[in-house]
Short mmCIF file of C-alpha atoms and ligand atoms in Angstrom, two decimals:
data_model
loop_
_atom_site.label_atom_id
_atom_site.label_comp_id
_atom_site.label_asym_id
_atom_site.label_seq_id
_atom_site.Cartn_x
_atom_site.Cartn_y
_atom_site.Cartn_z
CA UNK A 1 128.15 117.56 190.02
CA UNK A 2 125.09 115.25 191.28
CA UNK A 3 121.79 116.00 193.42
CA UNK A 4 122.58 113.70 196.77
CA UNK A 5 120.72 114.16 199.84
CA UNK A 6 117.71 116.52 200.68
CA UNK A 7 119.64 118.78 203.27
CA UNK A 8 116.73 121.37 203.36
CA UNK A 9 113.57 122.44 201.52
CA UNK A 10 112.30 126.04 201.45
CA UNK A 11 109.48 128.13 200.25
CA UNK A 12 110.95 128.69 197.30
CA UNK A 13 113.49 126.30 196.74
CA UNK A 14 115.05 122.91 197.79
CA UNK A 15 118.84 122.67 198.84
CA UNK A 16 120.98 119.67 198.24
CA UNK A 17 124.33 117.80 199.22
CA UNK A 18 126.86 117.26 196.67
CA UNK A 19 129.92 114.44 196.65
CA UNK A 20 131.82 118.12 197.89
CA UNK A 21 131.08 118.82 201.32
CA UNK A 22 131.76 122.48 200.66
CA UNK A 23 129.39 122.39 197.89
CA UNK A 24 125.56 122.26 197.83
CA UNK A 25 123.03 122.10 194.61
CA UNK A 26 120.36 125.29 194.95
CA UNK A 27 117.20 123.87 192.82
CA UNK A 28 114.23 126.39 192.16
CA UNK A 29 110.76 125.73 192.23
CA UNK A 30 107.72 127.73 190.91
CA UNK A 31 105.92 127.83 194.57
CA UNK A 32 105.18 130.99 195.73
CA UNK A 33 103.99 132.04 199.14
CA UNK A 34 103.42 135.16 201.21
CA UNK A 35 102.63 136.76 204.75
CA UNK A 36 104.71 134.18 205.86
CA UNK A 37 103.49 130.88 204.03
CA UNK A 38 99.45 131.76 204.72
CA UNK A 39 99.28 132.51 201.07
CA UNK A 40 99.91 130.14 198.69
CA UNK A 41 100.35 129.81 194.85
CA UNK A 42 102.86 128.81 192.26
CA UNK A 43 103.97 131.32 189.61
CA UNK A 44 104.59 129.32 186.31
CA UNK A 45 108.46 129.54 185.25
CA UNK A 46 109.73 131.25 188.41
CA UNK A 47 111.91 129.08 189.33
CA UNK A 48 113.53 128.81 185.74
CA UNK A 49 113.97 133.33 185.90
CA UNK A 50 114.99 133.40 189.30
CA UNK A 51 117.71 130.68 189.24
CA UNK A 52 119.09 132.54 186.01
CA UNK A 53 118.63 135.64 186.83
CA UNK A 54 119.91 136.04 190.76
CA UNK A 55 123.07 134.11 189.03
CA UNK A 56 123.47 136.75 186.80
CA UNK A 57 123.48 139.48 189.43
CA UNK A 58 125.56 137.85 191.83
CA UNK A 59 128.41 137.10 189.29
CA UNK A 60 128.26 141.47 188.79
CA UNK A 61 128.20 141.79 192.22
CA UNK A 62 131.48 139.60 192.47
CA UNK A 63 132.58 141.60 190.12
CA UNK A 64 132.05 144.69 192.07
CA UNK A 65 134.00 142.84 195.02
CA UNK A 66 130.98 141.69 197.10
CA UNK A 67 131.48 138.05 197.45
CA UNK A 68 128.95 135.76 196.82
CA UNK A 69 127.96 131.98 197.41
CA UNK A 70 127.54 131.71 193.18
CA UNK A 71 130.22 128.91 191.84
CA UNK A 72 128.15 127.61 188.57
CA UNK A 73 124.37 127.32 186.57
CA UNK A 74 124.11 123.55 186.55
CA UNK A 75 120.40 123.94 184.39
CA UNK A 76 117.63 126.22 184.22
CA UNK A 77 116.45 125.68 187.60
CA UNK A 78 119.77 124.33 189.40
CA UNK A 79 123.18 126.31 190.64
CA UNK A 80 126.03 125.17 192.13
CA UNK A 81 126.49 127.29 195.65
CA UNK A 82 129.18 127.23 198.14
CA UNK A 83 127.98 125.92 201.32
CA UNK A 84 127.65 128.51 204.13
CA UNK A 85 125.84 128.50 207.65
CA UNK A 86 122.96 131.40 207.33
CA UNK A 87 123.55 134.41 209.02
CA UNK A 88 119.82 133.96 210.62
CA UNK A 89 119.00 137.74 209.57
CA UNK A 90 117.26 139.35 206.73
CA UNK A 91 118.99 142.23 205.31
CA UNK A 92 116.34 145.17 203.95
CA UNK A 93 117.37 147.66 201.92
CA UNK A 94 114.72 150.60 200.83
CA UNK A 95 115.40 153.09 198.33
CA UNK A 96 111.51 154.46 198.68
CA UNK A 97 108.50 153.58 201.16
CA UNK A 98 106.74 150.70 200.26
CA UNK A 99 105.25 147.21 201.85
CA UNK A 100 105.89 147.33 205.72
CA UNK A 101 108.10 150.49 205.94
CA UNK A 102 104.59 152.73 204.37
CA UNK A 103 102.65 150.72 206.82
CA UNK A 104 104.82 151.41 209.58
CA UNK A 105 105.41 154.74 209.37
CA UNK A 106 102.69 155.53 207.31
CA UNK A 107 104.14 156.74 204.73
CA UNK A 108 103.45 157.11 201.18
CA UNK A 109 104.08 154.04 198.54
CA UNK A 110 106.72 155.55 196.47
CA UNK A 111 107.91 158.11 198.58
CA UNK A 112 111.81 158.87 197.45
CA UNK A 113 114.05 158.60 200.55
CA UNK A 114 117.23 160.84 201.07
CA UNK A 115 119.83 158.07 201.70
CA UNK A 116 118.61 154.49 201.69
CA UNK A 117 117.61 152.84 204.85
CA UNK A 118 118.95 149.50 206.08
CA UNK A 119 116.73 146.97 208.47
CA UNK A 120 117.34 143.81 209.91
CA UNK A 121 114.75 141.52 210.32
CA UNK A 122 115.34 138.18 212.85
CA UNK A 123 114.74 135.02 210.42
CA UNK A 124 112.48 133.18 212.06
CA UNK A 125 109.37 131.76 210.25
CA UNK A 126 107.55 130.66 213.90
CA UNK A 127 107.81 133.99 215.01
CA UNK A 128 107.08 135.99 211.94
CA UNK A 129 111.00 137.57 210.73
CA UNK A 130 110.21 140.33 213.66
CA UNK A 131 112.50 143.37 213.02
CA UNK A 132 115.02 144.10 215.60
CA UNK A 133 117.86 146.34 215.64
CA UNK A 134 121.93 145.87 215.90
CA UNK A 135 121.97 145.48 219.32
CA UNK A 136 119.69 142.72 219.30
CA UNK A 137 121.32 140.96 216.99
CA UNK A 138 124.75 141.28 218.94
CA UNK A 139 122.90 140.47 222.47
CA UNK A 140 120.63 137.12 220.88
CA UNK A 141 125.08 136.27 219.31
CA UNK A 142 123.20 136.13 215.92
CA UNK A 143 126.58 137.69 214.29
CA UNK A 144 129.75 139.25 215.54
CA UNK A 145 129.70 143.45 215.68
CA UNK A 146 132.72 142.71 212.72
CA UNK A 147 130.12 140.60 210.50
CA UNK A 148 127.29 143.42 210.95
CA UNK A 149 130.17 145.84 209.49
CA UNK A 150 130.17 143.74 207.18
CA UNK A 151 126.84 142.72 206.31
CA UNK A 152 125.93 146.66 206.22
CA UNK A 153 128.79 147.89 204.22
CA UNK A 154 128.09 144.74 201.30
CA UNK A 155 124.37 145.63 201.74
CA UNK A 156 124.73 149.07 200.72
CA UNK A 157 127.39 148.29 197.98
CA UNK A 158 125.09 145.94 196.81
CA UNK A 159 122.36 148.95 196.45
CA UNK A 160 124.41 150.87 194.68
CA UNK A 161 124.92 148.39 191.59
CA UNK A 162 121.82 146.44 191.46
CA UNK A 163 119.80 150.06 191.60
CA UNK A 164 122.30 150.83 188.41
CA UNK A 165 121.71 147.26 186.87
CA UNK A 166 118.03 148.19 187.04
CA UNK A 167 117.99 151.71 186.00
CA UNK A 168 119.34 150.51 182.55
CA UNK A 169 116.50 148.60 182.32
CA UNK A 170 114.14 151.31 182.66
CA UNK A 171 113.60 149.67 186.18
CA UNK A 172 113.21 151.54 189.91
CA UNK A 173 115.06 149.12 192.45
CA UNK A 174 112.38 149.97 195.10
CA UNK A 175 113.79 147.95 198.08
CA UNK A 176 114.77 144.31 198.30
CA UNK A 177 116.09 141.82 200.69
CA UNK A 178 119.42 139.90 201.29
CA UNK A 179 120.38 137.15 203.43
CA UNK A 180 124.23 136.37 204.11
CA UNK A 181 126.58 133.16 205.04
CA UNK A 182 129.62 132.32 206.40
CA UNK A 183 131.93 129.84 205.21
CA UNK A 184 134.38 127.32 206.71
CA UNK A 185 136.89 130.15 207.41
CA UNK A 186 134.69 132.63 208.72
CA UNK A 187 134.04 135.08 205.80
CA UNK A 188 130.82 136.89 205.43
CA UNK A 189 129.24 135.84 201.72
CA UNK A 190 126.17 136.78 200.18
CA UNK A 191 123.62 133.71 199.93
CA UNK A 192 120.20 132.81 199.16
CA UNK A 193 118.49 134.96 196.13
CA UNK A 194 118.22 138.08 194.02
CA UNK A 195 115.04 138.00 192.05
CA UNK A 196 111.48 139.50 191.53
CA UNK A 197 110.60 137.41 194.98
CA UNK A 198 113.08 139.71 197.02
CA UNK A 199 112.93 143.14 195.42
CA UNK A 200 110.67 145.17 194.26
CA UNK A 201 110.83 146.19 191.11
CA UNK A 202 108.45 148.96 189.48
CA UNK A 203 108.94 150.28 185.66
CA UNK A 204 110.41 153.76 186.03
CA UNK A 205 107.86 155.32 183.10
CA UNK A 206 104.77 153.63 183.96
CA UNK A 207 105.00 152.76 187.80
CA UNK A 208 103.83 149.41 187.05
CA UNK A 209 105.13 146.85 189.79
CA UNK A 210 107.16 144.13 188.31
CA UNK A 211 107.45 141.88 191.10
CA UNK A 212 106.17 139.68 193.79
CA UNK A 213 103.66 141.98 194.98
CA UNK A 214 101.90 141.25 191.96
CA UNK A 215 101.49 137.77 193.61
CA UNK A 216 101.50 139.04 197.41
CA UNK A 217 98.31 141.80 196.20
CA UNK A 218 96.26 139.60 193.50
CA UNK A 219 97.44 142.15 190.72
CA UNK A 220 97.14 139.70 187.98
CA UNK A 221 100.15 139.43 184.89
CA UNK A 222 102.28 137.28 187.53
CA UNK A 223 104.48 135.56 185.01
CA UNK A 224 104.27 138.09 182.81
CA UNK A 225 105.83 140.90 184.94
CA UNK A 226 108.63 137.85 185.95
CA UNK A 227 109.29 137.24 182.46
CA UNK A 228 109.66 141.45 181.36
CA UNK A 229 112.17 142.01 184.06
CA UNK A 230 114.17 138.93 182.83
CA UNK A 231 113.22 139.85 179.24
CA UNK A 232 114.96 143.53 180.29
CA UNK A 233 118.27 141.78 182.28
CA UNK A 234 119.10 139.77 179.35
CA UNK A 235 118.64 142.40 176.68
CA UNK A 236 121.40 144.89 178.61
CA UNK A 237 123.51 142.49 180.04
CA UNK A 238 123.83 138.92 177.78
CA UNK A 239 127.04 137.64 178.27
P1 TMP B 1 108.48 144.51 203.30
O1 TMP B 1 108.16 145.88 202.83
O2 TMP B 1 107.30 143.57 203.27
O3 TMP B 1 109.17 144.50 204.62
O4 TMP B 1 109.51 143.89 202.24
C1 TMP B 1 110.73 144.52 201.97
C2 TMP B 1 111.46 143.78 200.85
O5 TMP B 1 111.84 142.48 201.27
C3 TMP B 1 110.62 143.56 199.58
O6 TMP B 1 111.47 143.79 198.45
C4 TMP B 1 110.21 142.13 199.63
C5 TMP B 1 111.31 141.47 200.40
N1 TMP B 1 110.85 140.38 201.26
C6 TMP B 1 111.37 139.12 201.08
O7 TMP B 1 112.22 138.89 200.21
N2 TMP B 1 110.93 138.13 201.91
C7 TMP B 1 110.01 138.32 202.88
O8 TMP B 1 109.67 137.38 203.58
C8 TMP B 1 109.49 139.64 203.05
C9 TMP B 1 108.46 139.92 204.12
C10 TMP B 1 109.93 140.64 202.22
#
């Protein structure tokens, strides 16, 4: 399957048409930005991890039943996606305070919650992803009260295996973010990206954050932390 037309270009990655019309061509790039694109950077080799490893979660999460928008890894930075219209929400999923939840609230970084807590925020770059609740969403017809079921229950599914995916890797699944699609019939699948750019990640022994806030805060060891979280995936799960 062949690159065609530009349909979109991201932060983070560029989307393409195929010859299919129910397929598009995901391609990654090494650009990295935060606080909504003010900072900017490229992380060398991103986009090579992140295409290979969100693939490699998304095909366990299909496995678990959640499905995804995954069909094939065309290279190292390209994959083969079903085409979906973007639910325009971002999923949130926290398993400890951290980022804008510690701000918030003020609440320690770290802090261990009793059940995880699930946020939506309203995608929308111009306006800066505002949070807003349920009710929003259903009164602004951003999805159906039956897709937020389902968005919610595959959000917290989706929790529980990746946080077991990363605990064999000596890894604390923090929080992370998920976007979802629909397809042609109607069905809810998960879309966009599972990698060090939407999750944080922090080594369970040391504490050490393994993940885009390395970028986000000026930590240093960028590509290094991408490539030890990668390094950790393959070693437990190689197919
Ligand atoms: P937050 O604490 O800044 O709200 O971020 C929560 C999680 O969402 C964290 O794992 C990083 C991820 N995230 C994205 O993937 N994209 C974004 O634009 C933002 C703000 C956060």
């Amino acid at each position: 399957m062949e690159k065609e037309k530009l349909l979109y270009e991201g932060k983070a990655k560029r989307v393409y048409e195929t010859e299919d019309p129910g397929l598009l061509i995901v391609s990654y790039k090494d650009d990295a930005t935060a606080f909504n694109g003010l900072k900017k950077g490229s992380i060398s080799g991103k986009g090579v991890i992140n295409n290979h490893m969100s693939n490699l979660l998304m095909k366990r999460l299909e496995k678990r039943g959640i499905p995804t928008h995954f069909v094939k890894e065309l290279s190292s930075r390209d994959t083969l996606v079903k085409r979906v219209s973007i639910v325009p929400l971002e999923v949130i999923v926290r398993n400890r305070a951290a980022g804008s939840f510690s701000q918030r609230y003020g609440v320690e970084e770290g802090f261990l919650f009793q059940s995880p807590t699930l946020e939506f925020s309203y995608k929308n770059d111009a306006l800066g992803d505002p949070l807003l609740n349920t009710s929003h969403a259903l009164a602004l017809g951003l999805a159906t009260g039956v897709e937020l079921e389902t968005i919610k229950r595959y959000s917290l599914a989706v929790n529980q295996e990746l946080k077991a995916i990363w605990e064999k890797c000596g890894i604390t699944l923090v929080d992370f973010k998920l976007e979802f699609g629909r397809d042609p019939q109607g069905s809810v699948l998960l879309a966009d990206e599972i990698s060090p750019d939407t999750c944080r990640l922090w080594d369970t022994s040391t504490g050490e954050k393994l993940d885009k806030d390395r970028f986000r805060r000026d930590l240093g060891k960028v590509e290094e932390a991408y490539e030890e979280v990668m390094k950790r995936l393959e070693t437990e799960y190689s197919e």
